[in-house]
Amino acid sequence: MSKTALVTGASSGLGQEFARLFAADGTDLVLVARRRERLDALARELRDARKVSVHVIAADLAVADEVERVVREVQALPLEIEFLVNNAGLGNVGPFAASPLGRQMVMVDVNVRALVRLTHAFLPGMLTRGRGRVLNIGSTAGLQPGPFDAVYYATKAFVNSFTEALSYELKGTGVTATVSLPGATATEFPSVGGGGDTRLFRSGVMSPTEVARDAYRAMQRGTPFVVHGWKNRALALSVRLGPRSVVRAIAGAMNKPAG
Ligand SMILES: NC(=O)c1ccc[n+]([C@@H]2O[C@H](COP(=O)([O-])OP(=O)(O)OC[C@H]3O[C@@H](n4cnc5c(N)ncnc54)[C@H](OP(=O)(O)O)[C@@H]3O)[C@@H](O)[C@H]2O)c1
């Protein structure tokens, strides 16, 4: 049976890049996101250019029943998921109390709940086969509290912590878990969640191609934890060494919406 990768959030940004990297290596794909037409266009591109098999599932991962449907649909296909990339995610810049609750809950549901559910669904098969890779997209945001994007930062702290712990549990099984920590990256992310006009994004972004390539390599090697780019690695180090009060203040200043 050929190898298959399940990539969530494949309709844009990093997810699209991950799909292209898998296809270039001859890996078949299951692509998940809400925007079906984008997924269909990417599927056509990859089938034509790389001759891989691509299955599209349009689903809203903020809805628990939809996540269950994704699991059922994938399990009914004649394929085995060897690579799981939990990449779908979103942020929401603004003061917590003034931001609509629905939006905060959607972040928890997509960034955390769906990621845990899909990992729990596909890990047992990998363990039985003694082979597999989980790549979860966390963030440098998860390394510190994030005033004015508080829930997003907290969801990414969860992803970072969960995945690193999982990587330890999986030692010696032939299956690995990797958490990728991008910093500001030029995708649709700031236009979806706000933040394009924050200092964080104005102070420079990495390209999604570069970030995805680095994360993909780390996943293939089974590296537990990877921060992309020297600027982000310097930030990660300063967050570890700096006093919490300073770390909070800097994150707040970087995220505060302009105006
Ligand atoms: N860009 C950055 O600066 C940055 C930095 C650190 C970490 N990250 C993380 O990188 C990951 C990828 O984001 P990106 O930068 O590539 O942003 P993006 O271009 O906005 O892509 C986000 C993807 O997630 C999908 N998604 C969002 N809500 C969804 C839902 N309810 N159900 C299903 N899919 C959903 C979107 O698809 P649909 O809209 O079609 O559903 C889209 O494919 C995220 O986890 C993000 O937190 C990004």
XYZ file of N, CA and C and ligand atoms in Angstrom:
825
model
N 0.849 -1.201 0.000
C 0.000 0.000 0.000
C 0.888 1.258 0.000
N 0.514 2.255 -0.818
C 1.365 3.452 -0.885
C 1.177 4.286 0.393
N 2.181 5.115 0.664
C 2.135 5.959 1.865
C 1.150 7.102 1.649
N 0.400 7.445 2.704
C -0.549 8.560 2.596
C -0.347 9.544 3.746
N -0.446 10.832 3.397
C -0.374 11.900 4.409
C -1.721 12.599 4.501
N -2.196 12.805 5.722
C -3.395 13.606 5.961
C -2.938 14.992 6.407
N -3.315 16.016 5.641
C -2.906 17.391 5.961
C -4.152 18.235 6.196
N -4.292 18.796 7.395
C -5.416 19.703 7.653
C -4.978 21.139 7.339
N -5.963 21.944 6.966
C -5.644 23.334 6.615
C -4.842 23.412 5.330
N -5.200 22.529 4.369
C -4.409 22.445 3.131
C -4.903 23.414 2.059
N -5.884 24.266 2.394
C -6.416 25.171 1.369
C -5.603 26.455 1.252
N -4.562 26.603 2.081
C -3.854 27.878 2.099
C -2.503 27.733 2.803
N -1.683 28.757 2.691
C -0.478 28.919 3.514
C 0.401 27.694 3.684
N 0.732 27.395 4.922
C 1.666 26.294 5.222
C 1.099 24.948 4.776
N -0.206 24.758 4.949
C -0.826 23.473 4.614
C -0.647 23.129 3.145
N -0.853 24.133 2.296
C -0.654 23.938 0.854
C 0.788 23.518 0.567
N 1.718 24.172 1.252
C 3.145 23.874 1.040
C 3.467 22.454 1.510
N 2.898 22.040 2.654
C 3.136 20.666 3.119
C 2.630 19.667 2.077
N 1.444 19.921 1.546
C 0.867 19.002 0.552
C 1.814 18.884 -0.643
N 2.370 20.009 -1.085
C 3.275 19.979 -2.247
C 4.547 19.195 -1.928
N 5.043 19.324 -0.706
C 6.267 18.600 -0.316
C 6.011 17.086 -0.295
N 4.882 16.679 0.284
C 4.559 15.241 0.304
C 4.427 14.713 -1.120
N 3.694 15.459 -1.954
C 3.466 14.990 -3.328
C 4.785 14.866 -4.077
N 5.694 15.803 -3.845
C 6.996 15.759 -4.525
C 7.770 14.508 -4.140
N 7.490 13.963 -2.967
C 8.147 12.721 -2.529
C 7.333 11.487 -2.913
N 6.256 11.683 -3.689
C 5.447 10.555 -4.149
C 4.456 10.043 -3.119
N 4.164 10.845 -2.108
C 3.222 10.433 -1.059
C 1.798 10.832 -1.451
N 0.869 9.890 -1.349
C -0.544 10.190 -1.606
C -1.082 11.084 -0.493
N -2.212 11.720 -0.746
C -2.687 12.744 0.201
C -4.172 12.683 0.481
N -4.528 13.060 1.709
C -5.903 13.422 2.052
C -5.822 14.880 2.508
N -6.577 15.748 1.833
C -6.535 17.180 2.144
C -7.823 17.591 2.838
N -7.688 18.305 3.947
C -8.871 18.726 4.724
C -8.827 20.236 4.968
N -9.962 20.882 4.775
C -10.181 22.303 5.138
C -11.636 22.597 4.788
N -12.084 23.830 5.006
C -13.478 24.133 4.664
C -13.644 24.472 3.184
N -12.675 25.177 2.588
C -12.864 25.686 1.220
C -12.574 24.614 0.169
N -13.641 23.902 -0.204
C -13.496 22.757 -1.099
C -12.864 23.138 -2.443
N -13.279 24.301 -2.995
C -12.760 24.635 -4.331
C -11.236 24.798 -4.305
N -10.706 25.333 -3.219
C -9.241 25.473 -3.090
C -8.582 24.093 -3.015
N -9.206 23.205 -2.239
C -8.646 21.852 -2.090
C -8.699 21.110 -3.423
N -9.816 21.267 -4.141
C -9.946 20.597 -5.440
C -8.883 21.100 -6.409
N -8.631 22.408 -6.399
C -7.622 22.972 -7.313
C -6.233 22.430 -6.968
N -5.941 22.345 -5.678
C -4.628 21.819 -5.267
C -4.526 20.333 -5.626
N -5.620 19.609 -5.418
C -5.619 18.174 -5.746
C -5.327 17.984 -7.233
N -5.962 18.790 -8.081
C -5.720 18.682 -9.541
C -4.266 18.966 -9.851
N -3.736 20.027 -9.237
C -2.331 20.404 -9.476
C -1.393 19.230 -9.134
N -1.634 18.611 -7.979
C -0.710 17.574 -7.503
C -0.871 16.261 -8.277
N -2.103 15.947 -8.638
C -2.318 14.720 -9.446
C -1.610 14.882 -10.790
N -1.758 16.061 -11.420
C -1.162 16.284 -12.748
C 0.354 16.314 -12.672
N 0.879 17.068 -11.702
C 2.327 17.298 -11.666
C 3.077 16.125 -11.069
N 2.476 15.432 -10.093
C 3.238 14.426 -9.334
C 2.691 13.011 -9.439
N 1.539 12.891 -10.107
C 0.929 11.547 -10.308
C 0.620 10.837 -8.987
N 0.275 11.594 -7.976
C -0.102 10.986 -6.698
C -1.633 10.949 -6.612
N -2.138 10.117 -5.699
C -3.577 10.064 -5.495
C -3.935 11.078 -4.385
N -4.961 11.877 -4.641
C -5.328 12.926 -3.668
C -6.825 12.853 -3.390
N -7.167 12.742 -2.116
C -8.567 12.690 -1.700
C -8.881 13.987 -0.950
N -10.010 14.596 -1.281
C -10.380 15.880 -0.657
C -11.552 15.678 0.305
N -11.431 16.218 1.513
C -12.569 16.222 2.447
C -12.789 17.659 2.918
N -13.923 18.234 2.519
C -14.260 19.583 2.986
C -14.963 19.445 4.337
N -14.397 20.032 5.364
C -14.986 19.892 6.706
C -14.590 21.077 7.573
N -15.511 21.425 8.473
C -15.238 22.487 9.436
C -14.736 21.841 10.726
N -13.466 21.987 11.003
C -12.861 21.304 12.159
C -13.227 21.963 13.494
N -13.992 23.048 13.433
C -14.477 23.641 14.690
C -15.709 22.890 15.185
N -16.261 22.027 14.339
C -17.505 21.312 14.671
C -17.164 19.854 14.972
N -17.455 19.427 16.198
C -17.034 18.083 16.631
C -17.547 16.987 15.696
N -18.812 17.096 15.254
C -19.369 16.065 14.360
C -18.632 16.019 13.028
N -18.171 17.163 12.590
C -17.434 17.223 11.323
C -16.065 16.545 11.468
N -15.464 16.719 12.627
C -14.168 16.065 12.876
C -14.382 14.550 12.875
N -15.484 14.116 13.515
C -15.796 12.670 13.519
C -16.027 12.163 12.103
N -16.683 12.982 11.281
C -16.930 12.573 9.890
C -15.599 12.413 9.142
N -14.660 13.328 9.387
C -13.344 13.212 8.743
C -12.712 11.876 9.130
N -12.758 11.549 10.424
C -12.149 10.295 10.898
C -12.817 9.107 10.191
N -14.162 9.119 10.172
C -14.882 7.987 9.551
C -14.551 7.881 8.067
N -14.570 9.018 7.362
C -14.319 8.986 5.906
C -12.921 8.467 5.608
N -11.947 8.902 6.392
C -10.568 8.465 6.132
C -10.427 6.982 6.453
N -11.047 6.563 7.562
C -10.918 5.151 7.947
C -11.615 4.223 6.954
N -12.591 4.762 6.216
C -13.299 3.932 5.224
C -12.534 3.833 3.898
N -11.505 4.655 3.731
C -10.747 4.639 2.467
C -9.733 3.487 2.480
N -9.404 2.948 1.324
C -8.428 1.857 1.277
C -6.996 2.395 1.358
N -6.666 3.006 2.489
C -5.330 3.574 2.654
C -4.968 3.603 4.140
N -3.686 3.765 4.383
C -3.216 3.888 5.768
C -2.535 5.234 5.933
N -2.900 5.936 6.996
C -2.282 7.248 7.231
C -0.923 7.032 7.897
N 0.119 7.356 7.122
C 1.473 7.214 7.670
C 1.995 8.548 8.198
N 1.426 9.637 7.642
C 1.817 10.981 8.075
C 0.551 11.759 8.435
N 0.543 12.340 9.626
C -0.581 13.200 10.021
C -0.024 14.591 10.283
N -0.529 15.574 9.540
C -0.086 16.955 9.759
C -1.272 17.778 10.255
N -1.272 18.069 11.549
C -2.304 18.910 12.155
C -1.848 20.358 12.018
N -2.301 20.962 10.914
C -1.818 22.297 10.576
C -2.920 23.360 10.643
N -4.194 22.967 10.478
C -5.280 23.961 10.476
C -5.239 24.757 11.773
N -5.402 26.050 11.665
C -5.385 26.874 12.874
C -5.696 28.311 12.543
N -6.055 29.060 13.578
C -6.375 30.481 13.389
C -6.125 31.254 14.679
N -5.905 32.551 14.525
C -5.717 33.443 15.669
C -6.839 34.474 15.712
N -6.779 35.374 16.657
C -7.797 36.424 16.765
C -7.247 37.560 17.622
N -6.720 38.585 16.958
C -6.103 39.682 17.710
C -7.164 40.621 18.272
N -6.986 40.995 19.534
C -7.908 41.932 20.193
C -7.980 41.617 21.667
N -8.430 42.589 22.490
C -8.532 42.316 23.927
C -9.582 41.229 24.186
N -9.283 40.286 25.058
C -10.135 39.108 25.274
C -11.580 39.484 25.597
N -11.774 40.362 26.593
C -13.140 40.645 27.081
C -14.006 41.274 25.995
N -13.374 41.975 25.054
C -14.156 42.661 24.017
C -14.309 41.818 22.761
N -13.701 40.629 22.746
C -13.772 39.792 21.538
C -14.932 38.815 21.672
N -15.636 38.552 20.580
C -16.776 37.628 20.657
C -16.340 36.257 21.183
N -17.152 35.686 22.080
C -16.801 34.395 22.676
C -16.705 33.302 21.609
N -17.633 33.362 20.635
C -17.666 32.312 19.604
C -16.321 32.133 18.940
N -15.700 33.231 18.619
C -14.407 33.209 17.927
C -13.320 32.567 18.812
N -13.388 32.860 20.117
C -12.401 32.289 21.047
C -12.573 30.768 21.117
N -13.851 30.345 21.149
C -14.122 28.915 21.259
C -13.728 28.175 19.971
N -13.926 28.833 18.833
C -13.523 28.212 17.561
C -12.009 27.964 17.565
N -11.256 28.909 18.123
C -9.788 28.714 18.198
C -9.455 27.489 19.030
N -10.141 27.354 20.166
C -9.876 26.179 21.019
C -10.271 24.908 20.261
N -11.414 24.958 19.576
C -11.914 23.755 18.889
C -10.997 23.335 17.739
N -10.553 24.300 16.939
C -9.713 23.940 15.771
C -8.275 23.684 16.210
N -7.703 24.624 16.957
C -6.268 24.537 17.269
C -5.961 23.402 18.242
N -6.927 23.096 19.136
C -6.661 22.110 20.190
C -7.499 20.837 20.031
N -8.831 20.988 20.080
C -9.706 19.795 20.130
C -9.544 18.912 18.899
N -9.600 19.530 17.711
C -9.507 18.731 16.476
C -8.134 18.055 16.394
N -7.113 18.777 16.813
C -5.742 18.230 16.763
C -5.607 17.003 17.678
N -6.188 17.106 18.863
C -6.113 15.964 19.801
C -6.913 14.789 19.240
N -8.106 15.076 18.733
C -8.969 13.999 18.213
C -8.303 13.277 17.032
N -7.767 14.040 16.097
C -7.182 13.408 14.905
C -5.918 12.631 15.278
N -5.160 13.154 16.208
C -3.951 12.424 16.638
C -4.372 11.113 17.296
N -5.406 11.175 18.131
C -5.863 9.968 18.822
C -6.450 8.959 17.839
N -7.021 9.461 16.753
C -7.627 8.549 15.767
C -6.569 7.820 14.939
N -5.487 8.496 14.585
C -4.560 7.900 13.612
C -3.266 7.353 14.215
N -2.985 7.689 15.451
C -1.766 7.178 16.096
C -1.791 5.650 16.297
N -2.913 5.059 16.741
C -2.904 3.606 16.975
C -2.505 2.801 15.732
N -2.986 3.200 14.557
C -2.621 2.494 13.313
C -1.122 2.593 13.069
N -0.566 3.763 13.297
C 0.884 3.950 13.100
C 1.642 3.047 14.055
N 1.174 2.983 15.295
C 1.876 2.174 16.311
C 1.794 0.688 15.954
N 0.643 0.247 15.485
C 0.494 -1.160 15.083
C 1.474 -1.477 13.953
N 1.618 -0.537 13.017
C 2.528 -0.774 11.880
C 3.985 -0.510 12.254
N 4.207 0.123 13.413
C 5.576 0.434 13.847
C 6.233 1.488 12.974
N 5.386 2.381 12.410
C 5.902 3.346 11.438
C 4.933 4.518 11.333
N 5.446 5.738 11.385
C 4.560 6.887 11.181
C 5.165 8.171 11.714
N 4.584 9.275 11.263
C 5.054 10.605 11.658
C 3.838 11.496 11.943
N 3.880 12.174 13.096
C 2.871 13.195 13.401
C 3.598 14.541 13.395
N 3.058 15.483 12.645
C 3.615 16.844 12.639
C 2.503 17.793 13.077
N 2.682 18.401 14.236
C 1.710 19.375 14.735
C 2.294 20.777 14.605
N 1.474 21.698 14.117
C 1.982 23.069 13.966
C 1.609 23.868 15.218
N 2.615 24.091 16.026
C 2.475 24.942 17.203
C 2.840 26.350 16.801
N 3.629 27.017 17.623
C 4.036 28.385 17.285
C 5.008 28.899 18.340
N 5.839 29.856 17.926
C 6.627 30.566 18.941
C 5.672 31.306 19.887
N 4.438 31.558 19.421
C 3.428 32.180 20.298
C 3.208 31.351 21.552
N 3.385 30.045 21.435
C 3.132 29.165 22.572
C 4.230 29.175 23.619
N 5.274 29.987 23.387
C 6.384 30.024 24.344
C 6.191 31.063 25.434
N 5.176 31.935 25.262
C 4.943 32.993 26.259
C 3.472 33.363 26.254
N 3.018 34.058 27.313
C 1.638 34.546 27.276
C 1.521 35.643 26.221
N 0.343 35.752 25.576
C 0.185 36.707 24.469
C -0.940 37.682 24.678
N -0.706 38.744 25.480
C -1.751 39.757 25.650
C -2.232 40.262 24.289
N -3.528 40.441 24.105
C -4.198 40.865 22.866
C -4.298 39.753 21.824
N -3.894 38.542 22.202
C -4.174 37.356 21.365
C -4.104 36.164 22.335
N -4.714 36.380 23.517
C -4.452 35.514 24.672
C -4.850 34.063 24.436
N -6.023 33.856 23.846
C -6.484 32.469 23.664
C -5.614 31.776 22.616
N -5.305 32.478 21.536
C -4.450 31.865 20.500
C -3.122 31.413 21.103
N -2.469 32.294 21.840
C -1.166 31.939 22.418
C -1.300 30.726 23.335
N -2.406 30.700 24.110
C -2.608 29.581 25.032
C -2.856 28.276 24.265
N -3.593 28.356 23.136
C -3.808 27.115 22.360
C -2.478 26.603 21.822
N -1.604 27.507 21.454
C -0.325 27.067 20.886
C 0.620 26.555 21.984
N 0.474 27.085 23.205
C 1.237 26.516 24.333
C 0.803 25.064 24.529
N -0.486 24.816 24.369
C -1.013 23.449 24.472
C -0.377 22.562 23.389
N -0.405 23.035 22.166
C 0.113 22.212 21.049
C 1.601 21.917 21.264
N 2.354 22.937 21.652
C 3.796 22.728 21.876
C 4.011 21.681 22.955
N 3.314 21.843 24.079
C 3.524 20.970 25.232
C 3.040 19.544 24.937
N 1.844 19.435 24.393
C 1.258 18.125 24.086
C 2.174 17.334 23.145
N 2.641 17.996 22.119
C 3.405 17.267 21.099
C 4.770 16.845 21.632
N 5.384 17.726 22.407
C 6.703 17.375 22.942
C 6.572 16.180 23.899
N 5.510 16.188 24.706
C 5.280 15.067 25.623
C 5.043 13.779 24.838
N 4.233 13.900 23.795
C 3.925 12.736 22.957
C 5.204 12.172 22.335
N 6.086 13.053 21.887
C 7.320 12.582 21.237
C 8.114 11.708 22.207
N 8.052 12.050 23.479
C 8.777 11.256 24.481
C 8.094 9.897 24.661
N 6.761 9.911 24.744
C 6.028 8.646 24.922
C 6.277 7.693 23.753
N 6.541 8.248 22.576
C 6.646 7.408 21.374
C 8.045 6.828 21.147
N 8.982 7.176 21.995
C 10.365 6.692 21.812
C 10.410 5.181 21.616
N 11.150 4.743 20.619
C 11.359 3.312 20.407
C 10.227 2.607 19.689
N 9.183 3.353 19.266
C 8.031 2.710 18.625
C 8.120 2.716 17.100
N 9.037 3.520 16.554
C 9.077 3.687 15.098
C 8.180 4.835 14.641
N 7.401 5.390 15.578
C 6.533 6.529 15.275
C 7.111 7.744 16.005
N 7.070 8.898 15.354
C 7.587 10.100 16.021
C 6.551 11.222 15.960
N 6.688 12.164 16.887
C 5.853 13.374 16.870
C 6.786 14.581 16.870
N 6.460 15.526 16.013
C 7.262 16.751 15.876
C 6.355 17.950 16.051
N 6.792 18.919 16.839
C 6.057 20.186 16.857
C 6.901 21.241 16.158
N 6.248 21.916 15.203
C 6.900 22.983 14.440
C 6.472 24.313 15.042
N 7.460 25.186 15.288
C 7.158 26.502 15.867
C 7.532 27.608 14.880
N 6.601 27.977 13.989
C 6.880 29.135 13.143
C 6.712 30.412 13.952
N 7.423 31.456 13.531
C 7.097 32.810 13.986
C 6.237 33.420 12.893
N 6.173 34.763 12.838
C 5.330 35.419 11.831
C 5.711 34.927 10.433
N 4.711 34.466 9.694
C 4.930 33.868 8.373
C 3.910 34.456 7.402
N 4.335 34.682 6.157
C 3.491 35.374 5.176
C 2.453 34.432 4.567
N 1.352 34.236 5.292
C 0.223 33.421 4.811
C -1.040 34.263 4.968
N -2.210 33.613 4.865
C -3.464 34.345 5.075
C -3.758 34.555 6.560
N -2.927 33.957 7.409
C -3.164 33.969 8.860
C -3.472 35.364 9.422
N -2.651 36.424 9.148
C -2.970 37.729 9.747
C -4.236 38.352 9.172
N -4.576 38.031 7.929
C -5.812 38.635 7.404
C -7.037 37.921 7.970
N -6.893 36.659 8.337
C -8.025 35.914 8.926
C -8.238 36.339 10.376
N -7.146 36.422 11.135
C -7.285 36.649 12.579
C -6.935 38.057 13.007
N -6.724 38.957 12.051
C -6.219 40.287 12.403
C -4.739 40.154 12.732
N -4.088 41.240 12.948
C -2.683 41.147 13.344
C -1.714 41.587 12.273
N -2.224 41.805 11.037
C -1.338 42.249 9.964
C -0.699 43.586 10.275
N -1.415 44.409 11.074
C -0.884 45.750 11.385
C -0.195 45.790 12.756
N 0.053 44.630 13.352
C 0.754 44.627 14.638
C 2.264 44.724 14.404
N 2.986 45.118 15.458
C 4.448 45.194 15.349
C 5.044 43.843 14.981
N 4.409 42.778 15.513
C 4.913 41.432 15.268
C 5.046 41.175 13.773
N 3.977 41.459 13.019
C 4.008 41.173 11.584
C 4.775 42.238 10.810
N 4.762 43.480 11.341
C 5.494 44.534 10.632
C 7.003 44.373 10.786
N 7.421 43.587 11.801
C 8.874 43.481 12.026
C 9.509 42.347 11.212
N 8.775 41.802 10.257
C 9.380 40.826 9.336
C 8.719 39.464 9.407
N 8.557 38.863 8.231
C 7.904 37.552 8.171
C 8.779 36.583 7.381
N 8.617 35.300 7.660
C 9.294 34.279 6.856
C 8.350 33.823 5.747
N 8.908 33.193 4.722
C 8.047 32.689 3.644
C 7.509 31.313 4.044
N 6.251 31.021 3.672
C 5.669 29.724 4.026
C 6.436 28.560 3.411
N 7.028 28.777 2.243
C 7.795 27.699 1.589
C 8.980 27.315 2.463
N 9.670 28.332 2.971
C 10.871 28.087 3.790
C 10.486 27.386 5.108
N 9.423 27.883 5.746
C 8.993 27.311 7.026
C 8.543 25.857 6.829
N 7.729 25.634 5.804
C 7.199 24.277 5.586
C 8.332 23.307 5.281
N 9.296 23.743 4.474
C 10.424 22.849 4.129
C 11.193 22.436 5.382
N 11.436 23.407 6.240
C 12.198 23.155 7.469
C 11.407 22.207 8.397
N 10.106 22.447 8.509
C 9.258 21.601 9.367
C 9.174 20.185 8.803
N 9.044 20.094 7.492
C 8.936 18.793 6.815
C 10.206 17.962 7.064
N 11.353 18.611 6.927
C 12.627 17.902 7.171
C 12.705 17.411 8.619
N 12.311 18.289 9.557
C 12.356 17.918 10.987
C 11.431 16.740 11.249
N 10.250 16.758 10.629
C 9.296 15.645 10.798
C 9.890 14.350 10.250
N 10.490 14.408 9.067
C 11.053 13.182 8.476
C 12.160 12.628 9.369
N 12.932 13.509 9.999
C 14.018 13.053 10.887
C 13.492 12.615 12.248
N 12.266 13.007 12.581
C 11.695 12.659 13.885
C 12.144 13.586 14.999
N 12.578 14.805 14.631
C 12.973 15.804 15.635
C 11.744 16.220 16.449
N 11.824 16.204 17.785
C 10.622 16.520 18.576
C 10.141 17.969 18.468
N 11.073 18.926 18.322
C 10.729 20.331 18.547
C 11.583 21.180 17.612
N 10.969 21.976 16.747
C 11.781 22.781 15.835
C 11.236 24.204 15.733
N 12.145 25.171 15.940
C 11.811 26.594 15.781
C 12.446 27.021 14.457
N 11.680 27.733 13.610
C 12.163 28.042 12.269
C 12.799 29.437 12.174
N 14.012 29.490 11.661
C 14.668 30.780 11.406
C 15.442 31.284 12.609
N 16.558 31.958 12.330
C 17.437 32.378 13.426
C 16.784 33.438 14.316
N 15.961 34.318 13.719
C 15.307 35.373 14.519
C 14.366 34.738 15.543
N 13.625 33.722 15.084
C 12.678 33.050 15.983
C 13.413 32.238 17.042
N 14.566 31.663 16.660
C 15.345 30.910 17.663
C 15.901 31.870 18.718
N 16.300 33.076 18.288
C 16.799 34.076 19.247
C 15.666 34.503 20.186
N 14.477 34.669 19.608
C 13.314 35.045 20.433
C 13.004 33.949 21.452
N 13.065 32.703 21.002
C 12.759 31.575 21.904
C 13.733 31.571 23.077
N 14.996 31.863 22.783
C 16.009 31.873 23.837
C 15.762 33.034 24.805
N 15.438 34.207 24.256
C 15.251 35.385 25.131
C 14.029 35.191 26.034
N 13.017 34.498 25.520
C 11.814 34.245 26.329
C 12.159 33.337 27.510
N 13.082 32.393 27.262
C 13.467 31.467 28.339
C 14.280 32.167 29.415
N 15.103 33.130 28.974
C 16.030 33.762 29.916
C 15.448 35.010 30.588
N 14.520 35.686 29.897
C 14.034 36.979 30.395
C 13.065 36.842 31.555
N 12.977 37.897 32.419
C 11.981 37.890 33.497
C 10.568 37.870 32.912
N 9.639 37.168 33.547
C 8.277 37.005 33.021
C 7.605 38.354 32.780
N 7.830 39.327 33.687
C 7.160 40.626 33.530
C 7.598 41.288 32.211
N 8.884 41.133 31.871
C 9.402 41.740 30.630
C 8.847 40.969 29.427
N 8.832 39.638 29.541
C 8.327 38.790 28.450
C 6.865 39.148 28.134
N 6.043 39.298 29.192
C 4.626 39.668 29.006
C 4.504 41.033 28.326
N 5.316 41.985 28.800
C 5.211 43.353 28.279
C 5.614 43.400 26.806
N 6.663 42.659 26.448
C 7.100 42.676 25.038
C 6.036 42.030 24.153
N 5.501 40.882 24.599
C 4.467 40.208 23.792
C 3.254 41.122 23.629
N 2.880 41.816 24.694
C 1.737 42.738 24.626
C 1.991 43.857 23.626
N 3.210 44.407 23.652
C 3.534 45.512 22.738
C 3.567 45.015 21.290
N 4.034 43.789 21.083
C 4.118 43.249 19.718
C 2.737 42.949 19.132
N 1.772 42.601 20.004
C 0.439 42.176 19.539
C -0.600 43.267 19.547
N -0.331 44.370 20.243
C -1.369 45.391 20.421
C -1.798 45.916 19.046
N -3.111 45.836 18.749
C -3.562 46.333 17.446
C -3.247 47.828 17.327
N -2.849 48.265 16.120
C -2.519 49.682 15.903
C -3.786 50.518 16.074
N -3.631 51.804 16.458
C -4.751 52.729 16.513
C -5.387 52.865 17.860
N 1.324 32.527 9.631
C 1.869 32.701 10.824
O 2.400 33.779 11.156
C 1.914 31.541 11.805
C 2.832 31.594 12.871
C 2.888 30.541 13.767
C 2.044 29.454 13.606
N 1.156 29.424 12.579
C 0.261 28.265 12.460
O 0.406 27.684 11.183
C -0.774 26.944 10.870
C -1.172 27.233 9.435
O -1.579 28.577 9.329
P -1.173 29.495 8.094
O -0.182 30.472 8.560
O -0.863 28.688 6.896
O -2.559 30.319 7.909
P -3.665 30.318 6.779
O -3.054 30.657 5.451
O -4.745 31.202 7.293
O -4.172 28.791 6.749
C -4.967 28.260 7.751
C -5.579 26.958 7.276
O -6.401 26.432 8.338
C -7.665 26.099 7.810
N -8.730 26.260 8.789
C -8.999 27.364 9.548
N -10.137 27.174 10.249
C -10.599 25.951 9.907
C -11.738 25.202 10.267
N -12.673 25.686 11.111
N -11.912 23.976 9.742
C -10.999 23.477 8.864
N -9.896 24.134 8.484
C -9.713 25.366 8.988
C -7.876 27.059 6.641
O -8.760 26.480 5.691
P -10.266 26.976 5.370
O -10.347 28.429 5.662
O -10.436 26.619 3.926
O -11.103 26.140 6.268
C -6.464 27.147 6.061
O -6.247 26.110 5.151
C -1.818 27.354 11.921
O -1.936 26.327 12.882
C -1.223 28.596 12.548
O -1.641 28.777 13.886
C 1.082 30.437 11.666
